[in-house]
Short mmCIF file of C-alpha atoms in Angstrom, two decimals:
data_model
loop_
_atom_site.label_atom_id
_atom_site.label_comp_id
_atom_site.label_asym_id
_atom_site.label_seq_id
_atom_site.Cartn_x
_atom_site.Cartn_y
_atom_site.Cartn_z
CA MET A 259 16.50 150.31 172.04
CA ARG A 260 17.50 148.92 175.46
CA GLU A 261 14.20 150.04 177.01
CA TYR A 262 12.23 148.35 174.05
CA LYS A 263 14.32 145.11 174.57
CA LYS A 264 13.23 145.28 178.31
CA ILE A 265 9.62 145.74 177.21
CA LEU A 266 9.74 142.71 174.84
CA LEU A 267 11.37 140.60 177.44
CA ALA A 268 8.47 141.44 179.90
CA ARG A 269 5.93 140.51 177.24
CA ILE A 270 7.70 137.22 176.69
CA TYR A 271 7.66 136.44 180.45
CA VAL A 272 4.07 137.52 180.92
CA MET A 273 2.86 135.48 177.93
CA THR A 274 4.77 132.44 178.88
CA PHE A 275 3.44 132.59 182.46
CA PHE A 276 -0.17 132.84 181.23
CA GLY A 277 0.26 130.29 178.50
CA LEU A 278 1.66 127.80 180.91
CA ALA A 279 -1.07 128.50 183.47
CA ILE A 280 -3.80 128.01 180.70
CA LEU A 281 -2.11 124.62 179.72
CA VAL A 282 -1.83 123.47 183.31
CA GLY A 283 -5.39 124.38 184.00
CA TYR A 284 -6.59 122.38 180.86
CA ILE A 285 -4.36 119.38 181.67
CA LEU A 286 -5.76 119.33 185.27
CA LYS A 287 -9.28 119.50 183.89
CA MET A 288 -8.73 116.73 181.52
CA ASN A 289 -7.52 114.55 184.42
CA GLY A 290 -10.50 115.38 186.58
CA MET A 291 -8.57 117.41 189.13
CA LEU A 292 -10.09 120.75 188.35
CA GLY A 293 -13.78 121.27 188.95
CA ARG A 294 -16.49 119.77 191.19
CA GLU A 295 -18.41 116.56 190.84
CA ASP A 296 -21.87 118.08 191.51
CA MET A 297 -21.63 120.56 188.55
CA ASN A 298 -23.30 120.14 185.19
CA ILE A 299 -20.96 118.73 182.73
CA PHE A 300 -20.25 120.77 179.56
CA SER A 301 -21.63 119.06 176.49
CA GLU A 302 -19.11 117.86 173.94
CA PHE A 303 -19.67 121.09 171.95
CA HIS A 304 -18.84 123.23 174.82
CA GLN A 305 -15.72 121.24 175.63
CA GLY A 306 -14.71 121.35 171.96
CA PHE A 307 -15.14 125.13 171.89
CA GLN A 308 -13.46 125.60 175.08
CA LEU A 309 -10.45 123.58 173.69
CA GLY A 310 -10.54 125.60 170.56
CA LEU A 311 -10.33 128.82 172.62
CA THR A 312 -7.47 127.49 174.71
CA VAL A 313 -5.58 126.30 171.56
CA LEU A 314 -6.08 129.77 169.88
CA VAL A 315 -4.78 131.76 172.87
CA GLU A 316 -1.85 129.45 172.99
CA ILE A 317 -1.04 129.71 169.34
CA ILE A 318 -1.26 133.49 169.49
CA PHE A 319 1.09 133.52 172.61
CA ILE A 320 3.62 131.20 170.80
CA TYR A 321 3.55 133.23 167.63
CA LEU A 322 4.11 136.52 169.59
CA ILE A 323 6.81 134.94 171.70
CA ILE A 324 8.66 133.65 168.67
CA GLN A 325 8.31 137.07 166.90
CA TYR A 326 9.77 138.74 169.92
CA ILE A 327 12.55 136.33 170.41
CA ARG A 328 13.57 136.73 166.83
CA ALA A 329 13.43 140.50 167.08
CA LEU A 330 15.84 140.38 170.28
CA LYS A 331 18.27 138.38 168.20
CA ASN A 332 18.29 140.40 165.05
CA PRO A 333 18.83 144.27 165.41
CA GLU A 334 17.16 144.93 162.14
CA GLU A 335 14.13 143.06 162.91
CA LEU A 336 14.14 144.87 166.33
CA LYS A 337 14.10 148.20 164.65
CA ARG A 338 11.41 147.13 162.13
CA LEU A 339 9.19 145.98 165.10
CA TYR A 340 9.96 149.15 167.10
CA TYR A 341 9.08 151.44 164.20
CA ALA A 342 5.89 149.53 163.45
CA GLU A 343 4.79 149.92 166.88
CA ASN A 344 5.72 153.62 167.17
CA ASP A 345 4.50 154.76 163.92
CA GLU A 346 2.83 158.10 164.39
CA ARG A 347 -0.20 157.56 162.11
CA MET A 348 -0.83 154.11 163.34
CA GLY A 349 -0.48 155.36 166.93
CA MET A 350 -3.14 157.88 166.41
CA ILE A 351 -5.40 155.34 164.77
CA ARG A 352 -4.83 153.01 167.71
CA GLU A 353 -5.39 155.73 170.25
CA LYS A 354 -8.64 156.67 168.68
CA SER A 355 -9.87 152.97 168.50
CA GLY A 356 -9.23 152.22 172.11
CA GLY A 357 -5.57 151.49 171.89
CA TYR A 358 -3.88 148.43 173.27
CA ILE A 359 -5.91 148.55 176.32
CA MET A 360 -9.09 147.37 174.46
CA PHE A 361 -7.08 144.38 172.97
CA ILE A 362 -5.61 143.44 176.28
CA CYS A 363 -9.04 143.44 177.96
CA ALA A 364 -10.45 141.26 175.15
CA ILE A 365 -7.60 138.77 175.61
CA ALA A 366 -8.03 138.96 179.48
CA ILE A 367 -11.58 138.29 179.18
CA LEU A 368 -11.07 135.46 176.86
CA ILE A 369 -8.57 133.85 179.28
CA ALA A 370 -11.09 134.36 182.01
CA ALA A 371 -13.75 132.75 179.96
CA ILE A 372 -11.55 129.68 179.36
CA ILE A 373 -10.94 129.54 183.19
CA ALA A 374 -14.70 130.26 184.11
CA GLY A 375 -15.73 127.63 181.74
CA TYR A 376 -14.48 124.97 183.98
CA PHE A 377 -17.12 125.98 186.60
CA ASN A 378 -20.05 127.66 184.99
CA GLU A 379 -21.43 127.51 181.49
CA THR A 380 -23.47 130.81 181.69
CA VAL A 381 -20.38 132.80 182.74
CA PHE A 382 -18.31 131.18 180.03
CA TRP A 383 -20.74 132.28 177.28
CA THR A 384 -21.20 135.74 178.82
CA LEU A 385 -17.40 136.44 178.81
CA VAL A 386 -16.94 134.90 175.35
CA GLY A 387 -19.57 137.30 174.10
CA CYS A 388 -17.96 140.23 175.97
CA SER A 389 -14.62 139.46 174.49
CA LEU A 390 -16.11 138.97 170.91
CA PHE A 391 -17.79 142.41 171.24
CA LEU A 392 -14.52 143.98 172.25
CA PHE A 393 -12.74 142.26 169.26
CA VAL A 394 -15.34 143.42 166.75
CA THR A 395 -15.69 146.92 168.09
CA ARG A 396 -12.03 147.47 168.03
CA LYS A 397 -11.51 146.14 164.63
CA ALA A 398 -14.52 148.27 163.26
CA LEU A 399 -13.02 151.36 164.87
CA LEU A 400 -9.62 150.59 163.51
CA LEU A 401 -11.02 150.28 159.99
CA TYR A 402 -13.15 153.45 160.48
CA TYR A 403 -10.16 155.71 161.63
CA SER A 404 -7.80 154.04 158.96
CA GLN A 405 -10.09 155.48 156.30
CA LYS A 406 -10.78 158.72 158.20
CA LEU A 407 -7.16 159.77 159.17
#
């Protein structure tokens, strides 16, 4: 369990770093310190969409950080989380459906979309589409293999 605690702490640190980086980037953008003057300005829809993505990523990070902190404080919760992550059947289903790497890539692309959205609208929409495709594909594969295995 000590190794698992180290893993959870590493996850907390990584999510905290990226969550703060996204927040700082958005605050700088709102103050006009990030971006160039000669670029096309996003329409209100794009700005709202970007804000929604930013808030969604922040909410997910906060939820997971709270869940991990609670698990670190409560040994029974830590065991429950450990067994849920290391369940053999679910592990095989995750492995067949792309594992965590597909989810991590989708999140990374979504974060990149938020950052790229400050500079180029086309890149923003392309990255959002890629991330959405990865999320949908992973979910479809999870559902398929949950029924098959």
